[in-house]
Short mmCIF file of C-alpha atoms and ligand atoms in Angstrom, two decimals:
data_model
loop_
_atom_site.label_atom_id
_atom_site.label_comp_id
_atom_site.label_asym_id
_atom_site.label_seq_id
_atom_site.Cartn_x
_atom_site.Cartn_y
_atom_site.Cartn_z
CA MET A 4 5.25 33.51 84.89
CA LYS A 5 8.82 34.67 84.63
CA PRO A 6 11.14 36.24 87.19
CA ALA A 7 12.36 39.83 86.99
CA PRO A 8 15.78 40.07 85.27
CA PHE A 9 18.73 39.09 87.46
CA LEU A 10 22.47 38.48 87.27
CA TYR A 11 23.89 35.07 88.05
CA ARG A 12 27.16 33.92 89.62
CA ARG A 13 28.15 30.39 90.52
CA ALA A 14 30.12 30.23 93.78
CA GLU A 15 33.02 27.79 93.56
CA THR A 16 33.77 27.54 97.29
CA LEU A 17 32.17 28.51 100.58
CA GLU A 18 34.61 31.43 100.88
CA HIS A 19 33.68 32.57 97.38
CA ALA A 20 29.96 32.48 98.25
CA LEU A 21 30.57 34.47 101.44
CA ALA A 22 32.69 37.02 99.57
CA LEU A 23 29.93 37.50 96.97
CA LEU A 24 27.35 37.90 99.74
CA ALA A 25 29.53 40.46 101.52
CA GLU A 26 30.02 42.38 98.28
CA HIS A 27 26.36 42.45 97.19
CA GLY A 28 24.48 42.32 100.52
CA ASP A 29 20.70 42.65 100.34
CA GLU A 30 20.73 42.84 96.53
CA ALA A 31 21.86 39.21 96.31
CA LYS A 32 20.13 35.95 97.11
CA LEU A 33 21.52 32.45 97.47
CA ILE A 34 20.08 29.70 95.35
CA ALA A 35 20.59 26.03 96.23
CA GLY A 36 18.09 23.56 94.73
CA GLY A 37 15.90 26.44 93.54
CA GLN A 38 12.70 24.53 94.38
CA SER A 39 11.28 27.31 96.57
CA LEU A 40 13.15 30.36 95.34
CA ALA A 41 12.25 29.90 91.66
CA ALA A 42 8.52 29.91 92.52
CA VAL A 43 8.91 32.98 94.75
CA MET A 44 10.82 34.81 92.00
CA ASN A 45 8.35 33.78 89.31
CA LEU A 46 5.57 35.28 91.39
CA ARG A 47 7.77 38.42 91.73
CA LEU A 48 7.59 38.16 95.49
CA SER A 49 11.39 38.34 95.42
CA ARG A 50 13.43 40.33 92.89
CA PRO A 51 17.12 39.81 93.69
CA GLU A 52 19.56 41.62 91.41
CA LEU A 53 22.04 38.77 91.73
CA LEU A 54 21.62 35.05 92.29
CA ILE A 55 24.58 33.36 93.97
CA ASP A 56 24.43 29.68 93.08
CA ILE A 57 25.72 27.50 95.91
CA ASP A 58 24.29 24.26 94.52
CA ARG A 59 27.68 22.75 93.70
CA LEU A 60 29.75 23.94 96.65
CA PRO A 61 32.10 21.09 97.52
CA GLY A 62 31.81 19.12 100.77
CA MET A 63 28.37 20.30 101.81
CA SER A 64 26.29 17.23 100.95
CA TYR A 65 26.57 14.52 103.60
CA VAL A 66 24.75 12.62 106.33
CA LEU A 67 27.14 11.74 109.16
CA PRO A 68 25.94 9.77 112.20
CA GLU A 69 28.11 10.93 115.11
CA ASP A 70 27.98 10.55 118.94
CA GLY A 71 24.35 9.42 118.95
CA GLY A 72 23.35 12.32 116.70
CA VAL A 73 23.56 13.06 113.01
CA ARG A 74 25.14 15.89 111.02
CA ILE A 75 23.46 16.85 107.76
CA GLY A 76 25.22 19.03 105.22
CA ALA A 77 23.14 21.94 103.94
CA LEU A 78 23.31 20.74 100.33
CA THR A 79 22.05 17.24 101.11
CA ARG A 80 19.10 16.51 98.80
CA HIS A 81 15.78 15.42 100.26
CA ARG A 82 16.06 12.31 98.10
CA HIS A 83 19.38 11.32 99.68
CA LEU A 84 17.68 11.18 103.08
CA GLU A 85 14.67 9.37 101.66
CA ARG A 86 16.89 6.63 100.23
CA TYR A 87 19.69 6.71 102.79
CA PRO A 88 21.46 3.37 102.24
CA ALA A 89 22.00 2.37 105.92
CA PRO A 90 19.79 2.35 109.03
CA LEU A 91 20.01 5.69 110.83
CA ASP A 92 19.72 4.55 114.46
CA GLY A 93 17.33 6.81 116.34
CA PHE A 94 16.49 8.75 113.19
CA ASP A 95 13.91 6.61 111.37
CA LEU A 96 12.01 9.85 111.03
CA LEU A 97 14.43 11.21 108.42
CA PRO A 98 13.50 8.89 105.51
CA ALA A 99 9.85 8.94 106.59
CA ALA A 100 9.74 12.75 106.50
CA ALA A 101 11.78 13.02 103.29
CA GLU A 102 9.22 10.89 101.47
CA LEU A 103 6.56 13.52 102.20
CA VAL A 104 8.49 16.47 100.73
CA GLY A 105 6.82 17.53 97.47
CA HIS A 106 7.22 15.31 94.42
CA TYR A 107 10.09 13.15 93.21
CA PRO A 108 11.78 15.84 91.00
CA ILE A 109 11.59 18.32 93.89
CA ARG A 110 13.20 15.82 96.23
CA THR A 111 16.07 15.18 93.82
CA ARG A 112 16.93 18.90 93.56
CA GLY A 113 15.77 20.54 96.80
CA THR A 114 18.19 20.68 99.73
CA PHE A 115 17.90 20.19 103.47
CA GLY A 116 19.63 23.52 104.17
CA GLY A 117 17.44 25.33 101.62
CA SER A 118 14.32 24.08 103.35
CA ILE A 119 15.61 25.11 106.79
CA ALA A 120 16.64 28.55 105.48
CA HIS A 121 13.35 29.03 103.64
CA ALA A 122 11.51 28.28 106.93
CA ASP A 123 8.06 27.39 105.67
CA PRO A 124 6.12 26.57 108.87
CA ALA A 125 4.68 23.42 107.25
CA ALA A 126 8.01 22.13 105.87
CA GLU A 127 8.94 18.66 107.08
CA TRP A 128 12.57 19.61 107.87
CA VAL A 129 11.48 22.62 109.89
CA LEU A 130 9.30 20.26 111.92
CA VAL A 131 12.05 17.70 112.41
CA ALA A 132 14.56 20.41 113.40
CA THR A 133 12.11 21.78 115.97
CA LEU A 134 11.21 18.32 117.25
CA LEU A 135 14.79 17.17 117.81
CA ASP A 136 16.38 20.43 119.00
CA ALA A 137 18.52 20.86 115.90
CA ARG A 138 21.57 23.09 116.03
CA ILE A 139 22.00 25.07 112.86
CA ARG A 140 25.50 26.04 111.79
CA ILE A 141 25.72 29.36 110.01
CA ALA A 142 28.84 30.66 108.27
CA GLY A 143 29.66 34.33 107.72
CA ARG A 144 32.68 36.35 106.65
CA HIS A 145 33.85 36.54 110.26
CA GLY A 146 33.41 32.92 111.28
CA THR A 147 30.81 30.34 112.14
CA ARG A 148 28.05 30.35 114.75
CA THR A 149 25.58 27.72 115.89
CA VAL A 150 21.97 28.58 116.63
CA PRO A 151 19.46 26.23 118.30
CA ALA A 152 16.26 25.61 116.37
CA ALA A 153 14.20 27.34 119.08
CA GLU A 154 16.06 30.59 118.26
CA PHE A 155 16.62 30.00 114.56
CA PHE A 156 13.05 30.12 113.25
CA HIS A 157 11.64 33.60 113.82
CA GLY A 158 8.34 33.28 111.92
CA PHE A 159 6.90 32.83 108.43
CA PHE A 160 9.93 32.55 106.10
CA THR A 161 12.20 34.39 108.54
CA THR A 162 15.21 33.02 110.38
CA ALA A 163 18.32 34.03 112.28
CA VAL A 164 20.44 33.92 109.08
CA GLY A 165 21.86 37.34 108.25
CA PRO A 166 22.04 38.76 104.69
CA ASP A 167 25.79 37.98 104.52
CA GLU A 168 25.53 34.47 105.98
CA LEU A 169 24.61 30.98 104.88
CA VAL A 170 23.57 27.72 106.52
CA THR A 171 26.29 25.09 106.22
CA GLU A 172 25.06 22.23 108.39
CA VAL A 173 22.24 21.06 110.63
CA VAL A 174 23.08 18.88 113.63
CA LEU A 175 20.43 16.70 115.22
CA PRO A 176 22.12 15.99 118.56
CA ALA A 177 20.03 13.03 119.72
CA GLY A 178 17.47 10.71 118.16
CA ARG A 179 14.76 8.59 119.74
CA ASP A 180 13.89 4.86 119.56
CA ARG A 181 10.45 5.66 118.25
CA SER A 182 9.24 8.37 115.92
CA ALA A 183 6.61 9.08 113.29
CA ILE A 184 5.19 11.84 111.14
CA ALA A 185 1.53 12.12 110.14
CA GLU A 186 0.17 14.86 107.94
CA PHE A 187 -2.81 15.93 105.89
CA ALA A 188 -2.35 17.60 102.51
CA ARG A 189 -5.04 18.44 99.95
CA ARG A 190 -3.17 16.66 97.16
CA HIS A 191 -0.25 14.27 97.09
CA GLY A 192 2.98 16.34 97.11
CA ASP A 193 1.41 19.53 98.45
CA PHE A 194 2.60 21.16 101.64
CA ALA A 195 0.67 19.77 104.59
CA VAL A 196 -2.30 21.73 105.90
CA VAL A 197 -1.30 20.33 109.31
CA ALA A 198 1.58 17.97 110.12
CA ALA A 199 2.42 16.27 113.41
CA THR A 200 5.72 14.66 114.35
CA VAL A 201 6.45 12.73 117.51
CA ALA A 202 9.49 11.03 118.97
CA PHE A 203 10.15 9.19 122.23
CA ASP A 204 12.16 6.41 123.81
CA LEU A 205 10.59 3.31 125.34
CA ASP A 206 12.09 2.09 128.62
CA GLU A 207 12.68 -1.61 129.21
CA ASP A 208 9.43 -1.69 131.19
CA GLY A 209 7.64 -0.15 128.21
CA THR A 210 7.17 3.37 129.56
CA ILE A 211 7.54 6.46 127.39
CA ARG A 212 10.63 8.59 128.03
CA ARG A 213 11.81 11.89 126.56
CA PRO A 214 8.64 12.45 124.50
CA ARG A 215 8.67 15.23 121.92
CA LEU A 216 5.89 16.53 119.75
CA ALA A 217 6.02 19.21 117.05
CA LEU A 218 3.29 20.56 114.79
CA GLY A 219 3.46 22.30 111.43
CA GLY A 220 0.87 24.43 109.65
CA VAL A 221 -0.58 25.73 112.91
CA GLY A 222 1.44 28.90 113.43
CA ALA A 223 4.15 31.17 112.04
CA THR A 224 6.68 28.40 112.55
CA ALA A 225 6.69 24.82 113.81
CA VAL A 226 5.47 24.61 117.40
CA ARG A 227 5.98 22.26 120.31
CA VAL A 228 3.25 21.76 122.90
CA PRO A 229 4.93 21.07 126.26
CA ALA A 230 1.61 20.25 127.98
CA ALA A 231 1.01 17.37 125.56
CA GLU A 232 4.61 16.15 125.91
CA GLU A 233 4.44 16.19 129.72
CA MET A 234 1.36 14.01 129.85
CA LEU A 235 3.21 11.28 127.91
CA GLU A 236 6.33 11.12 130.09
CA GLY A 237 6.51 7.93 132.21
CA GLU A 238 3.25 6.52 130.82
CA HIS A 239 2.60 3.26 129.01
CA PRO A 240 1.54 3.72 125.37
CA ARG A 241 -2.22 3.27 125.02
CA PRO A 242 -4.94 4.70 122.77
CA GLU A 243 -6.66 6.74 125.55
CA LEU A 244 -3.36 8.42 126.41
CA PHE A 245 -2.71 9.26 122.78
CA ALA A 246 -6.24 10.66 122.39
CA ALA A 247 -5.67 12.85 125.47
CA ALA A 248 -2.32 14.05 124.09
CA GLY A 249 -4.06 14.93 120.81
CA GLN A 250 -6.65 16.95 122.74
CA ALA A 251 -3.92 18.72 124.72
CA ALA A 252 -2.02 19.53 121.52
CA ALA A 253 -5.17 20.98 119.93
CA ARG A 254 -5.81 23.09 123.04
CA GLY A 255 -2.21 24.33 123.08
CA ILE A 256 -2.20 25.98 119.64
CA ASP A 257 -3.64 29.11 118.10
CA PRO A 258 -3.83 28.15 114.42
CA PRO A 259 -4.32 30.58 111.55
CA ALA A 260 -7.27 30.50 109.15
CA ASP A 261 -6.70 30.52 105.40
CA ALA A 262 -8.09 29.08 102.18
CA HIS A 263 -7.13 25.55 103.32
CA GLY A 264 -9.09 25.64 106.57
CA ASP A 265 -10.13 27.66 109.58
CA ALA A 266 -8.67 27.40 113.08
CA GLY A 267 -11.25 24.82 114.18
CA TYR A 268 -10.43 22.56 111.24
CA ARG A 269 -6.71 22.78 112.01
CA ARG A 270 -7.38 21.90 115.65
CA HIS A 271 -9.41 18.91 114.51
CA LEU A 272 -6.55 17.79 112.24
CA THR A 273 -4.08 18.28 115.08
CA ARG A 274 -6.07 16.02 117.43
CA THR A 275 -6.28 13.28 114.83
CA LEU A 276 -2.73 13.52 113.50
CA VAL A 277 -1.04 13.61 116.92
CA GLN A 278 -2.98 10.52 117.94
CA ARG A 279 -2.10 8.78 114.68
CA ALA A 280 1.60 9.67 114.86
CA LEU A 281 1.87 8.43 118.47
CA GLN A 282 0.24 5.12 117.55
CA GLU A 283 2.44 4.69 114.46
CA ALA A 284 5.57 5.40 116.49
CA THR A 285 4.49 2.82 119.08
CA ASP A 286 3.72 0.18 116.48
CA ALA A 287 6.83 0.88 114.42
CA ARG A 288 9.00 -2.02 115.58
CA ASP A 289 6.54 -4.28 117.37
C1 FAD B 316 5.33 21.96 93.97
C2 FAD B 316 6.20 22.03 95.20
C3 FAD B 316 5.82 21.30 96.32
C4 FAD B 316 6.62 21.35 97.47
N1 FAD B 316 6.22 20.63 98.55
C5 FAD B 316 6.96 20.66 99.67
C6 FAD B 316 6.56 19.93 100.82
O1 FAD B 316 5.55 19.22 100.84
N2 FAD B 316 7.35 20.03 101.93
C7 FAD B 316 8.49 20.80 101.96
O2 FAD B 316 9.14 20.87 102.99
N3 FAD B 316 8.89 21.49 100.88
C8 FAD B 316 8.16 21.43 99.74
N4 FAD B 316 8.59 22.15 98.65
C9 FAD B 316 9.82 22.98 98.75
C10 FAD B 316 11.09 22.14 98.57
O3 FAD B 316 11.24 21.26 99.64
C11 FAD B 316 12.37 23.00 98.52
O4 FAD B 316 13.35 22.14 98.04
C12 FAD B 316 12.88 23.58 99.81
O5 FAD B 316 11.90 24.34 100.48
C13 FAD B 316 14.04 24.56 99.57
O6 FAD B 316 15.19 23.93 99.19
P1 FAD B 316 16.01 24.42 97.92
O7 FAD B 316 17.36 23.82 98.02
O8 FAD B 316 15.23 24.12 96.72
O9 FAD B 316 16.16 26.00 98.23
P2 FAD B 316 16.09 27.24 97.24
O10 FAD B 316 14.77 27.30 96.55
O11 FAD B 316 17.29 27.29 96.39
O12 FAD B 316 16.18 28.42 98.33
C14 FAD B 316 15.12 28.65 99.21
C15 FAD B 316 15.49 29.84 100.10
O13 FAD B 316 16.52 29.49 101.01
C16 FAD B 316 17.71 30.27 100.78
N5 FAD B 316 18.82 29.32 100.90
C17 FAD B 316 18.97 28.17 100.22
N6 FAD B 316 20.04 27.51 100.68
C18 FAD B 316 20.55 28.26 101.69
C19 FAD B 316 21.63 28.09 102.60
N7 FAD B 316 22.42 27.01 102.58
N8 FAD B 316 21.87 29.08 103.51
C20 FAD B 316 21.07 30.18 103.56
N9 FAD B 316 20.03 30.39 102.74
C21 FAD B 316 19.77 29.44 101.81
C22 FAD B 316 17.54 30.91 99.40
O14 FAD B 316 18.21 32.15 99.32
C23 FAD B 316 16.03 31.06 99.33
O15 FAD B 316 15.63 32.20 100.02
C24 FAD B 316 7.83 22.11 97.49
C25 FAD B 316 8.22 22.81 96.35
C26 FAD B 316 7.42 22.77 95.20
C27 FAD B 316 7.88 23.52 93.99
#
């Protein structure tokens, strides 16, 4: 399969990329790592007249721990997070999630910002952004704006990014002591059929605080289930509690049916994966 013919320009700076976007509007598409866009173009689901290559824009690949949070440049490769050379306090989830993104060559080329902008509802970074209330920085010709994850992801492959804008950075404002991701995929490297991520702090007396839970593959974008989160707050970690939270999560979703499984199967996976992720997060540093 080959894409429809297109023109190609490499942007040298952020300003250059924004100028090209402003000039060509809807006819143009950004390409970063190309690990999602190339497939979409090969299937002719997208036929941009111009590709604007932002892959080598300077100063947009970084992971910066700051004020208890972490700033991630849009061009940071999945692999960089997988093999981040220092402990990322409160963000153990980042290398754990990176490891589950596709295959090794995909992780060396694909970018964090590309995944967020592509907005696949089963993508690990979409899950993490939803779980930890990410703030997504978007640059346009007239300045920069910041959009919270809850308002950024609009649905299947649709986001708040306008046709003349690009994602520059994702800020995760606060991590958690404990976190885990559990997912089920048909084959190693495939997108998950269902994925569950959890994060919480453990008080000195061992009670769960600030629990968060996000699910992928069960809707048009990643979803949180407040009812399941609420039942964890102030409780001591224990298998019965985690089983109940899994049940609550499964009750709180309305999953789609497709070739990979019907709604009942996805609910079953949700129950199991939430329980597993909560237990893994609890056991992580014991
Ligand atoms: C076989 C295979 C398996 C995969 N498995 C997984 C998986 O398990 N989990 C997972 O999460 N992903 C998976 N992926 C996708 C991979 O993670 C991609 O790297 C990622 O989705 C997109 O990043 P990219 O840099 O390659 O973006 P590109 O493909 O270059 O772009 C994707 C889209 O985002 C837009 N875009 C890119 N960067 C920006 C930006 N900075 N601002 C605004 N718009 C932008 C592009 O215009 C395009 O529409 C898989 C891919 C393949 C080919």
